[in-house]
């Protein structure tokens, strides 16, 4: 059995206290590789360099808001789960996020740690299932190509 790499979680919030709180909670409760950023630009640099399983971001941040960040995540790692954590309960923003960035989950501040952990765990499982499915589809495509080539060779051999 192949062991999977440690799940990678990216946290982005312009408030240090939020980042510190969630990172400390996840380090106590999980073995996840947690990357925390107060600057969305730095998070994007990491996301463009290495695979991540889930990105949890605040909505309102300076320079790049959470939806803009998640839109970039969707472009570079479409299989990564995207979670919006916000203190501004705005249903229109949630609907926009779901539609525009394929939002996995929308959570309001203050968050419940148990709920956040459940969301992150299920998001990681979802991401890994998507990656596994993509790998299997690739294997099927390769096998299909090999079968088609064998068919062509057989037909040529009998003509």
mmCIF file with all atom_site columns, C-alpha atoms in Angstrom:
data_model
loop_
_atom_site.group_PDB
_atom_site.id
_atom_site.type_symbol
_atom_site.label_atom_id
_atom_site.label_alt_id
_atom_site.label_comp_id
_atom_site.label_asym_id
_atom_site.label_entity_id
_atom_site.label_seq_id
_atom_site.pdbx_PDB_ins_code
_atom_site.Cartn_x
_atom_site.Cartn_y
_atom_site.Cartn_z
_atom_site.occupancy
_atom_site.B_iso_or_equiv
_atom_site.pdbx_formal_charge
_atom_site.auth_seq_id
_atom_site.auth_comp_id
_atom_site.auth_asym_id
_atom_site.auth_atom_id
_atom_site.pdbx_PDB_model_num
ATOM 1   C CA . UNK A 1 1   ? 0.000   0.000  0.000   1.00 0.00 ? 1   UNK A CA 1
ATOM 2   C CA . UNK A 1 2   ? 1.343   3.402  -0.991  1.00 0.00 ? 2   UNK A CA 1
ATOM 3   C CA . UNK A 1 3   ? 1.364   5.907  1.837   1.00 0.00 ? 3   UNK A CA 1
ATOM 4   C CA . UNK A 1 4   ? -0.065  9.296  0.992   1.00 0.00 ? 4   UNK A CA 1
ATOM 5   C CA . UNK A 1 5   ? 1.848   12.461 1.790   1.00 0.00 ? 5   UNK A CA 1
ATOM 6   C CA . UNK A 1 6   ? 0.831   14.395 4.868   1.00 0.00 ? 6   UNK A CA 1
ATOM 7   C CA . UNK A 1 7   ? -2.234  16.507 4.074   1.00 0.00 ? 7   UNK A CA 1
ATOM 8   C CA . UNK A 1 8   ? -1.374  20.142 3.365   1.00 0.00 ? 8   UNK A CA 1
ATOM 9   C CA . UNK A 1 9   ? -3.683  22.844 4.711   1.00 0.00 ? 9   UNK A CA 1
ATOM 10  C CA . UNK A 1 10  ? -3.276  26.519 3.814   1.00 0.00 ? 10  UNK A CA 1
ATOM 11  C CA . UNK A 1 11  ? -4.747  29.153 6.159   1.00 0.00 ? 11  UNK A CA 1
ATOM 12  C CA . UNK A 1 12  ? -5.055  32.755 5.027   1.00 0.00 ? 12  UNK A CA 1
ATOM 13  C CA . UNK A 1 13  ? -6.361  35.594 7.182   1.00 0.00 ? 13  UNK A CA 1
ATOM 14  C CA . UNK A 1 14  ? -5.087  39.126 7.627   1.00 0.00 ? 14  UNK A CA 1
ATOM 15  C CA . UNK A 1 15  ? -5.620  38.816 11.387  1.00 0.00 ? 15  UNK A CA 1
ATOM 16  C CA . UNK A 1 16  ? -2.661  37.205 13.158  1.00 0.00 ? 16  UNK A CA 1
ATOM 17  C CA . UNK A 1 17  ? -4.868  36.055 16.044  1.00 0.00 ? 17  UNK A CA 1
ATOM 18  C CA . UNK A 1 18  ? -7.087  33.999 13.721  1.00 0.00 ? 18  UNK A CA 1
ATOM 19  C CA . UNK A 1 19  ? -4.104  32.333 12.047  1.00 0.00 ? 19  UNK A CA 1
ATOM 20  C CA . UNK A 1 20  ? -2.422  31.604 15.384  1.00 0.00 ? 20  UNK A CA 1
ATOM 21  C CA . UNK A 1 21  ? -5.615  30.190 16.883  1.00 0.00 ? 21  UNK A CA 1
ATOM 22  C CA . UNK A 1 22  ? -6.457  27.853 13.988  1.00 0.00 ? 22  UNK A CA 1
ATOM 23  C CA . UNK A 1 23  ? -2.858  26.734 13.509  1.00 0.00 ? 23  UNK A CA 1
ATOM 24  C CA . UNK A 1 24  ? -2.500  25.917 17.216  1.00 0.00 ? 24  UNK A CA 1
ATOM 25  C CA . UNK A 1 25  ? -5.785  23.999 17.194  1.00 0.00 ? 25  UNK A CA 1
ATOM 26  C CA . UNK A 1 26  ? -4.822  21.991 14.093  1.00 0.00 ? 26  UNK A CA 1
ATOM 27  C CA . UNK A 1 27  ? -1.363  21.224 15.468  1.00 0.00 ? 27  UNK A CA 1
ATOM 28  C CA . UNK A 1 28  ? -2.961  19.792 18.626  1.00 0.00 ? 28  UNK A CA 1
ATOM 29  C CA . UNK A 1 29  ? -5.645  17.808 16.811  1.00 0.00 ? 29  UNK A CA 1
ATOM 30  C CA . UNK A 1 30  ? -3.953  16.665 13.591  1.00 0.00 ? 30  UNK A CA 1
ATOM 31  C CA . UNK A 1 31  ? -0.681  15.757 11.940  1.00 0.00 ? 31  UNK A CA 1
ATOM 32  C CA . UNK A 1 32  ? -1.424  18.045 8.990   1.00 0.00 ? 32  UNK A CA 1
ATOM 33  C CA . UNK A 1 33  ? 1.203   20.191 7.330   1.00 0.00 ? 33  UNK A CA 1
ATOM 34  C CA . UNK A 1 34  ? -0.295  23.613 8.093   1.00 0.00 ? 34  UNK A CA 1
ATOM 35  C CA . UNK A 1 35  ? 0.882   26.676 6.165   1.00 0.00 ? 35  UNK A CA 1
ATOM 36  C CA . UNK A 1 36  ? -0.450  29.937 7.580   1.00 0.00 ? 36  UNK A CA 1
ATOM 37  C CA . UNK A 1 37  ? -0.306  33.354 5.944   1.00 0.00 ? 37  UNK A CA 1
ATOM 38  C CA . UNK A 1 38  ? -1.475  36.855 6.753   1.00 0.00 ? 38  UNK A CA 1
ATOM 39  C CA . UNK A 1 39  ? -0.697  37.955 3.184   1.00 0.00 ? 39  UNK A CA 1
ATOM 40  C CA . UNK A 1 40  ? -2.683  36.264 0.395   1.00 0.00 ? 40  UNK A CA 1
ATOM 41  C CA . UNK A 1 41  ? 0.131   36.901 -2.101  1.00 0.00 ? 41  UNK A CA 1
ATOM 42  C CA . UNK A 1 42  ? 2.483   34.710 -0.053  1.00 0.00 ? 42  UNK A CA 1
ATOM 43  C CA . UNK A 1 43  ? -0.122  31.954 0.122   1.00 0.00 ? 43  UNK A CA 1
ATOM 44  C CA . UNK A 1 44  ? -0.478  32.050 -3.666  1.00 0.00 ? 44  UNK A CA 1
ATOM 45  C CA . UNK A 1 45  ? 3.284   31.656 -4.082  1.00 0.00 ? 45  UNK A CA 1
ATOM 46  C CA . UNK A 1 46  ? 3.190   28.462 -2.022  1.00 0.00 ? 46  UNK A CA 1
ATOM 47  C CA . UNK A 1 47  ? 0.084   27.169 -3.828  1.00 0.00 ? 47  UNK A CA 1
ATOM 48  C CA . UNK A 1 48  ? 1.805   27.648 -7.182  1.00 0.00 ? 48  UNK A CA 1
ATOM 49  C CA . UNK A 1 49  ? 4.869   25.688 -5.969  1.00 0.00 ? 49  UNK A CA 1
ATOM 50  C CA . UNK A 1 50  ? 3.367   22.660 -4.256  1.00 0.00 ? 50  UNK A CA 1
ATOM 51  C CA . UNK A 1 51  ? 0.145   20.676 -4.034  1.00 0.00 ? 51  UNK A CA 1
ATOM 52  C CA . UNK A 1 52  ? -2.247  21.496 -1.203  1.00 0.00 ? 52  UNK A CA 1
ATOM 53  C CA . UNK A 1 53  ? -5.365  19.678 -0.083  1.00 0.00 ? 53  UNK A CA 1
ATOM 54  C CA . UNK A 1 54  ? -7.445  22.539 1.284   1.00 0.00 ? 54  UNK A CA 1
ATOM 55  C CA . UNK A 1 55  ? -7.287  26.336 1.437   1.00 0.00 ? 55  UNK A CA 1
ATOM 56  C CA . UNK A 1 56  ? -9.178  28.113 4.238   1.00 0.00 ? 56  UNK A CA 1
ATOM 57  C CA . UNK A 1 57  ? -9.310  31.860 3.759   1.00 0.00 ? 57  UNK A CA 1
ATOM 58  C CA . UNK A 1 58  ? -10.933 34.928 5.211   1.00 0.00 ? 58  UNK A CA 1
ATOM 59  C CA . UNK A 1 59  ? -13.190 36.874 2.876   1.00 0.00 ? 59  UNK A CA 1
ATOM 60  C CA . UNK A 1 60  ? -12.295 40.508 3.629   1.00 0.00 ? 60  UNK A CA 1
ATOM 61  C CA . UNK A 1 61  ? -8.566  41.162 3.352   1.00 0.00 ? 61  UNK A CA 1
ATOM 62  C CA . UNK A 1 62  ? -6.555  44.064 1.943   1.00 0.00 ? 62  UNK A CA 1
ATOM 63  C CA . UNK A 1 63  ? -5.269  43.893 -1.655  1.00 0.00 ? 63  UNK A CA 1
ATOM 64  C CA . UNK A 1 64  ? -6.704  40.431 -2.463  1.00 0.00 ? 64  UNK A CA 1
ATOM 65  C CA . UNK A 1 65  ? -10.020 39.290 -0.990  1.00 0.00 ? 65  UNK A CA 1
ATOM 66  C CA . UNK A 1 66  ? -10.844 35.680 -0.227  1.00 0.00 ? 66  UNK A CA 1
ATOM 67  C CA . UNK A 1 67  ? -12.848 35.147 -3.412  1.00 0.00 ? 67  UNK A CA 1
ATOM 68  C CA . UNK A 1 68  ? -10.008 36.454 -5.574  1.00 0.00 ? 68  UNK A CA 1
ATOM 69  C CA . UNK A 1 69  ? -7.569  34.188 -3.743  1.00 0.00 ? 69  UNK A CA 1
ATOM 70  C CA . UNK A 1 70  ? -9.813  31.142 -4.152  1.00 0.00 ? 70  UNK A CA 1
ATOM 71  C CA . UNK A 1 71  ? -10.307 31.925 -7.846  1.00 0.00 ? 71  UNK A CA 1
ATOM 72  C CA . UNK A 1 72  ? -6.517  31.730 -8.265  1.00 0.00 ? 72  UNK A CA 1
ATOM 73  C CA . UNK A 1 73  ? -6.420  28.487 -6.274  1.00 0.00 ? 73  UNK A CA 1
ATOM 74  C CA . UNK A 1 74  ? -9.091  27.054 -8.568  1.00 0.00 ? 74  UNK A CA 1
ATOM 75  C CA . UNK A 1 75  ? -6.962  27.922 -11.617 1.00 0.00 ? 75  UNK A CA 1
ATOM 76  C CA . UNK A 1 76  ? -3.726  26.424 -10.308 1.00 0.00 ? 76  UNK A CA 1
ATOM 77  C CA . UNK A 1 77  ? -5.099  23.494 -8.263  1.00 0.00 ? 77  UNK A CA 1
ATOM 78  C CA . UNK A 1 78  ? -8.733  22.866 -9.234  1.00 0.00 ? 78  UNK A CA 1
ATOM 79  C CA . UNK A 1 79  ? -8.936  19.708 -7.139  1.00 0.00 ? 79  UNK A CA 1
ATOM 80  C CA . UNK A 1 80  ? -7.933  21.510 -3.914  1.00 0.00 ? 80  UNK A CA 1
ATOM 81  C CA . UNK A 1 81  ? -10.924 22.164 -1.652  1.00 0.00 ? 81  UNK A CA 1
ATOM 82  C CA . UNK A 1 82  ? -11.721 25.837 -1.100  1.00 0.00 ? 82  UNK A CA 1
ATOM 83  C CA . UNK A 1 83  ? -13.222 27.057 2.195   1.00 0.00 ? 83  UNK A CA 1
ATOM 84  C CA . UNK A 1 84  ? -14.297 30.622 2.949   1.00 0.00 ? 84  UNK A CA 1
ATOM 85  C CA . UNK A 1 85  ? -14.184 31.732 6.596   1.00 0.00 ? 85  UNK A CA 1
ATOM 86  C CA . UNK A 1 86  ? -15.755 35.097 7.180   1.00 0.00 ? 86  UNK A CA 1
ATOM 87  C CA . UNK A 1 87  ? -17.054 37.395 9.870   1.00 0.00 ? 87  UNK A CA 1
ATOM 88  C CA . UNK A 1 88  ? -19.386 39.018 7.370   1.00 0.00 ? 88  UNK A CA 1
ATOM 89  C CA . UNK A 1 89  ? -22.366 36.731 6.958   1.00 0.00 ? 89  UNK A CA 1
ATOM 90  C CA . UNK A 1 90  ? -23.464 37.808 3.533   1.00 0.00 ? 90  UNK A CA 1
ATOM 91  C CA . UNK A 1 91  ? -25.565 35.288 1.638   1.00 0.00 ? 91  UNK A CA 1
ATOM 92  C CA . UNK A 1 92  ? -24.879 37.017 -1.674  1.00 0.00 ? 92  UNK A CA 1
ATOM 93  C CA . UNK A 1 93  ? -21.121 36.621 -1.159  1.00 0.00 ? 93  UNK A CA 1
ATOM 94  C CA . UNK A 1 94  ? -21.615 32.964 -0.269  1.00 0.00 ? 94  UNK A CA 1
ATOM 95  C CA . UNK A 1 95  ? -23.672 32.366 -3.406  1.00 0.00 ? 95  UNK A CA 1
ATOM 96  C CA . UNK A 1 96  ? -21.089 34.210 -5.513  1.00 0.00 ? 96  UNK A CA 1
ATOM 97  C CA . UNK A 1 97  ? -18.315 32.138 -3.949  1.00 0.00 ? 97  UNK A CA 1
ATOM 98  C CA . UNK A 1 98  ? -20.094 28.865 -4.572  1.00 0.00 ? 98  UNK A CA 1
ATOM 99  C CA . UNK A 1 99  ? -20.721 29.791 -8.196  1.00 0.00 ? 99  UNK A CA 1
ATOM 100 C CA . UNK A 1 100 ? -17.465 31.571 -9.059  1.00 0.00 ? 100 UNK A CA 1
ATOM 101 C CA . UNK A 1 101 ? -14.820 29.583 -7.231  1.00 0.00 ? 101 UNK A CA 1
ATOM 102 C CA . UNK A 1 102 ? -16.455 26.202 -6.648  1.00 0.00 ? 102 UNK A CA 1
ATOM 103 C CA . UNK A 1 103 ? -16.516 26.799 -2.917  1.00 0.00 ? 103 UNK A CA 1
ATOM 104 C CA . UNK A 1 104 ? -16.467 23.605 -0.857  1.00 0.00 ? 104 UNK A CA 1
ATOM 105 C CA . UNK A 1 105 ? -17.713 25.188 2.376   1.00 0.00 ? 105 UNK A CA 1
ATOM 106 C CA . UNK A 1 106 ? -18.633 28.564 3.834   1.00 0.00 ? 106 UNK A CA 1
ATOM 107 C CA . UNK A 1 107 ? -18.032 29.076 7.564   1.00 0.00 ? 107 UNK A CA 1
ATOM 108 C CA . UNK A 1 108 ? -18.811 32.101 9.702   1.00 0.00 ? 108 UNK A CA 1
ATOM 109 C CA . UNK A 1 109 ? -16.641 33.668 12.377  1.00 0.00 ? 109 UNK A CA 1
ATOM 110 C CA . UNK A 1 110 ? -16.552 32.984 15.183  1.00 0.00 ? 110 UNK A CA 1
ATOM 111 C CA . UNK A 1 111 ? -16.069 29.414 14.051  1.00 0.00 ? 111 UNK A CA 1
ATOM 112 C CA . UNK A 1 112 ? -16.652 26.262 16.031  1.00 0.00 ? 112 UNK A CA 1
ATOM 113 C CA . UNK A 1 113 ? -13.399 24.267 16.232  1.00 0.00 ? 113 UNK A CA 1
ATOM 114 C CA . UNK A 1 114 ? -15.147 20.903 15.951  1.00 0.00 ? 114 UNK A CA 1
ATOM 115 C CA . UNK A 1 115 ? -17.039 22.043 12.862  1.00 0.00 ? 115 UNK A CA 1
ATOM 116 C CA . UNK A 1 116 ? -13.890 23.538 11.324  1.00 0.00 ? 116 UNK A CA 1
ATOM 117 C CA . UNK A 1 117 ? -12.001 20.286 11.885  1.00 0.00 ? 117 UNK A CA 1
ATOM 118 C CA . UNK A 1 118 ? -14.838 18.278 10.362  1.00 0.00 ? 118 UNK A CA 1
ATOM 119 C CA . UNK A 1 119 ? -14.877 20.556 7.302   1.00 0.00 ? 119 UNK A CA 1
ATOM 120 C CA . UNK A 1 120 ? -11.087 20.363 6.878   1.00 0.00 ? 120 UNK A CA 1
ATOM 121 C CA . UNK A 1 121 ? -11.065 16.568 7.283   1.00 0.00 ? 121 UNK A CA 1
ATOM 122 C CA . UNK A 1 122 ? -13.831 16.063 4.739   1.00 0.00 ? 122 UNK A CA 1
ATOM 123 C CA . UNK A 1 123 ? -12.223 18.598 2.384   1.00 0.00 ? 123 UNK A CA 1
ATOM 124 C CA . UNK A 1 124 ? -8.955  16.661 2.478   1.00 0.00 ? 124 UNK A CA 1
ATOM 125 C CA . UNK A 1 125 ? -10.788 13.414 1.789   1.00 0.00 ? 125 UNK A CA 1
ATOM 126 C CA . UNK A 1 126 ? -12.597 15.062 -1.148  1.00 0.00 ? 126 UNK A CA 1
ATOM 127 C CA . UNK A 1 127 ? -9.356  16.409 -2.611  1.00 0.00 ? 127 UNK A CA 1
ATOM 128 C CA . UNK A 1 128 ? -7.669  13.038 -2.334  1.00 0.00 ? 128 UNK A CA 1
ATOM 129 C CA . UNK A 1 129 ? -10.627 11.312 -3.970  1.00 0.00 ? 129 UNK A CA 1
ATOM 130 C CA . UNK A 1 130 ? -10.505 13.806 -6.864  1.00 0.00 ? 130 UNK A CA 1
ATOM 131 C CA . UNK A 1 131 ? -6.757  13.247 -7.299  1.00 0.00 ? 131 UNK A CA 1
ATOM 132 C CA . UNK A 1 132 ? -7.202  9.494  -7.180  1.00 0.00 ? 132 UNK A CA 1
ATOM 133 C CA . UNK A 1 133 ? -10.005 9.688  -9.739  1.00 0.00 ? 133 UNK A CA 1
ATOM 134 C CA . UNK A 1 134 ? -7.874  11.844 -12.043 1.00 0.00 ? 134 UNK A CA 1
ATOM 135 C CA . UNK A 1 135 ? -5.045  9.319  -11.746 1.00 0.00 ? 135 UNK A CA 1
ATOM 136 C CA . UNK A 1 136 ? -7.400  6.427  -12.580 1.00 0.00 ? 136 UNK A CA 1
ATOM 137 C CA . UNK A 1 137 ? -8.837  8.313  -15.564 1.00 0.00 ? 137 UNK A CA 1
ATOM 138 C CA . UNK A 1 138 ? -5.281  8.887  -16.788 1.00 0.00 ? 138 UNK A CA 1
ATOM 139 C CA . UNK A 1 139 ? -4.518  5.183  -16.438 1.00 0.00 ? 139 UNK A CA 1
ATOM 140 C CA . UNK A 1 140 ? -7.706  4.302  -18.343 1.00 0.00 ? 140 UNK A CA 1
ATOM 141 C CA . UNK A 1 141 ? -6.846  6.778  -21.092 1.00 0.00 ? 141 UNK A CA 1
ATOM 142 C CA . UNK A 1 142 ? -3.376  5.245  -21.422 1.00 0.00 ? 142 UNK A CA 1
ATOM 143 C CA . UNK A 1 143 ? -4.820  1.718  -21.513 1.00 0.00 ? 143 UNK A CA 1
ATOM 144 C CA . UNK A 1 144 ? -7.384  2.793  -24.098 1.00 0.00 ? 144 UNK A CA 1
ATOM 145 C CA . UNK A 1 145 ? -4.599  4.225  -26.252 1.00 0.00 ? 145 UNK A CA 1
ATOM 146 C CA . UNK A 1 146 ? -2.678  0.957  -26.003 1.00 0.00 ? 146 UNK A CA 1
ATOM 147 C CA . UNK A 1 147 ? -5.764  -1.042 -27.017 1.00 0.00 ? 147 UNK A CA 1
ATOM 148 C CA . UNK A 1 148 ? -6.407  1.242  -29.998 1.00 0.00 ? 148 UNK A CA 1
ATOM 149 C CA . UNK A 1 149 ? -2.787  0.825  -31.113 1.00 0.00 ? 149 UNK A CA 1
ATOM 150 C CA . UNK A 1 150 ? -3.045  -2.965 -30.771 1.00 0.00 ? 150 UNK A CA 1
ATOM 151 C CA . UNK A 1 151 ? -6.232  -2.886 -32.873 1.00 0.00 ? 151 UNK A CA 1
ATOM 152 C CA . UNK A 1 152 ? -4.464  -0.878 -35.583 1.00 0.00 ? 152 UNK A CA 1
ATOM 153 C CA . UNK A 1 153 ? -1.543  -3.321 -35.633 1.00 0.00 ? 153 UNK A CA 1
ATOM 154 C CA . UNK A 1 154 ? -3.908  -6.290 -35.866 1.00 0.00 ? 154 UNK A CA 1
ATOM 155 C CA . UNK A 1 155 ? -5.841  -4.764 -38.730 1.00 0.00 ? 155 UNK A CA 1
ATOM 156 C CA . UNK A 1 156 ? -2.609  -3.966 -40.596 1.00 0.00 ? 156 UNK A CA 1
ATOM 157 C CA . UNK A 1 157 ? -1.366  -7.517 -40.033 1.00 0.00 ? 157 UNK A CA 1
ATOM 158 C CA . UNK A 1 158 ? -4.443  -8.974 -41.722 1.00 0.00 ? 158 UNK A CA 1
ATOM 159 C CA . UNK A 1 159 ? -4.633  -6.584 -44.679 1.00 0.00 ? 159 UNK A CA 1
#
